[in-house]
Every structure is written in structure tokens, then in C-alpha cells.
Amino acid sequence: MNIIISNVSETPIYQQLKNQIKEAILTGEIQDGELLPSIRNLANETRVSVLTTRRAYDELEEEGFIKTVHGKGTFAISNNLELLKEARLRQVEEKLLEAYQIGKAIGVTKDDMQTMMNILYDENGGS
């Protein structure tokens, strides 16, 4: 697992950790049941505090992406496809809302937004 932390990002460090681990689980880079680094090891690898790493793991566990088994470690959970799909749909909704807000602020019309989306789909082999 290759996690890159940016100290100049507006995104909090725990959120960067959480997002990258979640993405690795969603894309299959981290397989269902795979053992994740311990909180201490991940903190050392990424050079962040143990508290920051714990917060990322705690939130991932609350969202159902990982499971900690005391004495054994923390494991990825990717077998709940509906949960994973819902998480991805939330990400899409958040990004679309952000695009809408930016577009609205500069006067982009609904038709222009739909045209841009159609172009993106056409250019990237979507349907």
C-alpha cells in the first residue's frame, strides 16, 4: 500500500489516509480480508502521529471498510458490494455538487454542464 501525504493540502491528514485506504479497498488494490499495517506501523511509514492514523482507521471501521480483531490486526472488508457501491455513489454526488457550485458561480448553464458531461463520456469511452 503506497500512501502519499501532502502537508500543503487543504484536506486534513487523517482524511488523506482514510481516502487513500478506502480507494485502495474499492479498487481491489487491497483485497477482502487482507491484513493492513498496524496503526503504529502506518504512522511510522507515513510519518504522521498515531492519533491521526487511529482516527482514519476508526472512521474506516465505522463506515464498514475495515475490521479490527484484537490480538490479530486490522483487516480490509470489501465483500459488501452494496456498501462499496453506495460509498462510490456518494463520492460522485459530492464531486458533481462541487462542479455544479463552481459552474453556477461563473454562470454555466444546465445545458452547458450536460454538454460538458456528454463530452467527457464520449472522450472516455462512456455510454
Tab-separated table of C-alpha atoms in Angstrom:
chain	number	residue	atom	x	y	z
A	1	MET	CA	0.000	0.000	0.000
A	2	ASN	CA	1.510	3.282	-1.108
A	3	ILE	CA	0.084	6.252	0.789
A	4	ILE	CA	1.215	9.765	-0.043
A	5	ILE	CA	0.542	12.528	2.462
A	6	SER	CA	0.583	16.157	1.392
A	7	ASN	CA	1.346	18.705	4.055
A	8	VAL	CA	0.175	21.540	1.788
A	9	SER	CA	-3.219	20.005	1.018
A	10	GLU	CA	-6.342	21.583	2.466
A	11	THR	CA	-7.556	18.053	3.235
A	12	PRO	CA	-6.733	17.014	6.811
A	13	ILE	CA	-4.061	14.326	7.089
A	14	TYR	CA	-6.400	11.758	8.684
A	15	GLN	CA	-8.796	12.292	5.763
A	16	GLN	CA	-5.978	11.799	3.248
A	17	LEU	CA	-5.117	8.492	4.936
A	18	LYS	CA	-8.747	7.431	5.079
A	19	ASN	CA	-9.442	8.376	1.455
A	20	GLN	CA	-6.414	6.538	0.108
A	21	ILE	CA	-7.089	3.367	2.094
A	22	LYS	CA	-10.765	3.441	1.106
A	23	GLU	CA	-9.822	3.939	-2.556
A	24	ALA	CA	-7.385	1.014	-2.389
A	25	ILE	CA	-10.148	-1.206	-0.981
A	26	LEU	CA	-12.699	-0.019	-3.552
A	27	THR	CA	-10.335	-0.611	-6.485
A	28	GLY	CA	-9.208	-4.009	-5.226
A	29	GLU	CA	-5.631	-2.931	-4.564
A	30	ILE	CA	-6.336	-4.081	-1.006
A	31	GLN	CA	-8.217	-7.371	-1.108
A	32	ASP	CA	-11.034	-8.535	1.155
A	33	GLY	CA	-9.529	-9.964	4.332
A	34	GLU	CA	-6.086	-8.503	3.689
A	35	LEU	CA	-4.156	-7.509	6.788
A	36	LEU	CA	-3.493	-3.776	6.971
A	37	PRO	CA	-0.456	-2.269	8.677
A	38	SER	CA	-0.864	-1.693	12.390
A	39	ILE	CA	-1.722	1.835	13.437
A	40	ARG	CA	1.807	2.317	14.735
A	41	ASN	CA	3.446	0.918	11.582
A	42	LEU	CA	1.296	3.037	9.289
A	43	ALA	CA	2.024	6.109	11.397
A	44	ASN	CA	5.751	5.391	11.084
A	45	GLU	CA	5.544	4.728	7.331
A	46	THR	CA	3.621	7.932	6.637
A	47	ARG	CA	5.399	9.978	9.322
A	48	VAL	CA	2.187	11.099	10.964
A	49	SER	CA	1.028	10.737	14.532
A	50	VAL	CA	-0.508	7.571	15.897
A	51	LEU	CA	-3.608	9.590	16.861
A	52	THR	CA	-4.067	10.745	13.264
A	53	THR	CA	-3.747	7.189	11.980
A	54	ARG	CA	-6.120	5.888	14.656
A	55	ARG	CA	-8.745	8.451	13.622
A	56	ALA	CA	-8.520	7.335	9.983
A	57	TYR	CA	-8.835	3.659	10.993
A	58	ASP	CA	-11.704	4.401	13.393
A	59	GLU	CA	-13.683	6.187	10.681
A	60	LEU	CA	-12.968	3.448	8.143
A	61	GLU	CA	-14.216	0.881	10.648
A	62	GLU	CA	-17.364	2.934	11.355
A	63	GLU	CA	-18.046	3.042	7.610
A	64	GLY	CA	-17.560	-0.723	7.272
A	65	PHE	CA	-14.363	-0.745	5.217
A	66	ILE	CA	-12.111	-2.357	7.806
A	67	LYS	CA	-12.467	-4.583	10.864
A	68	THR	CA	-10.100	-4.722	13.804
A	69	VAL	CA	-9.704	-8.076	15.542
A	70	HIS	CA	-7.957	-7.556	18.857
A	71	GLY	CA	-4.730	-9.500	19.008
A	72	LYS	CA	-4.770	-10.255	15.279
A	73	GLY	CA	-4.826	-6.923	13.471
A	74	THR	CA	-6.931	-4.814	11.151
A	75	PHE	CA	-8.387	-6.335	8.001
A	76	ALA	CA	-9.996	-4.927	4.859
A	77	ILE	CA	-13.658	-5.684	4.248
A	78	SER	CA	-14.703	-5.417	0.620
A	79	ASN	CA	-17.286	-8.171	0.368
A	80	ASN	CA	-20.276	-5.890	0.921
A	81	LEU	CA	-20.738	-4.726	-2.671
A	82	GLU	CA	-23.797	-2.610	-1.908
A	83	LEU	CA	-21.903	-0.699	0.776
A	84	LEU	CA	-18.989	-0.157	-1.595
A	85	LYS	CA	-21.260	0.952	-4.419
A	86	GLU	CA	-23.073	3.376	-2.112
A	87	ALA	CA	-19.763	4.867	-0.988
A	88	ARG	CA	-18.738	5.406	-4.611
A	89	LEU	CA	-22.104	6.984	-5.436
A	90	ARG	CA	-21.660	9.404	-2.529
A	91	GLN	CA	-18.262	10.363	-3.942
A	92	VAL	CA	-19.802	11.013	-7.355
A	93	GLU	CA	-22.572	13.113	-5.801
A	94	GLU	CA	-20.054	15.177	-3.836
A	95	LYS	CA	-17.934	15.838	-6.928
A	96	LEU	CA	-20.979	16.696	-9.027
A	97	LEU	CA	-22.213	19.094	-6.365
A	98	GLU	CA	-18.805	20.757	-6.306
A	99	ALA	CA	-18.808	21.054	-10.111
A	100	TYR	CA	-22.352	22.457	-10.026
A	101	GLN	CA	-21.424	25.069	-7.419
A	102	ILE	CA	-18.336	26.171	-9.332
A	103	GLY	CA	-20.264	26.299	-12.597
A	104	LYS	CA	-23.172	28.191	-11.073
A	105	ALA	CA	-20.790	30.766	-9.571
A	106	ILE	CA	-19.474	31.610	-13.050
A	107	GLY	CA	-22.794	31.385	-14.869
A	108	VAL	CA	-22.547	27.963	-16.520
A	109	THR	CA	-25.997	26.828	-17.609
A	110	LYS	CA	-27.552	23.406	-17.064
A	111	ASP	CA	-27.340	22.741	-20.805
A	112	ASP	CA	-23.632	23.649	-20.817
A	113	MET	CA	-22.999	21.336	-17.867
A	114	GLN	CA	-24.822	18.484	-19.612
A	115	THR	CA	-22.842	19.151	-22.791
A	116	MET	CA	-19.579	19.009	-20.832
A	117	MET	CA	-20.630	15.730	-19.217
A	118	ASN	CA	-21.561	14.277	-22.625
A	119	ILE	CA	-18.153	15.268	-23.996
A	120	LEU	CA	-16.401	13.648	-21.034
A	121	TYR	CA	-18.345	10.432	-21.585
A	122	ASP	CA	-17.644	10.460	-25.329
A	123	GLU	CA	-13.930	11.148	-24.881
A	124	ASN	CA	-13.514	8.454	-22.252
A	125	GLY	CA	-15.493	5.643	-23.836
A	126	GLY	CA	-18.521	6.003	-21.557
A	127	SER	CA	-22.077	5.327	-22.537
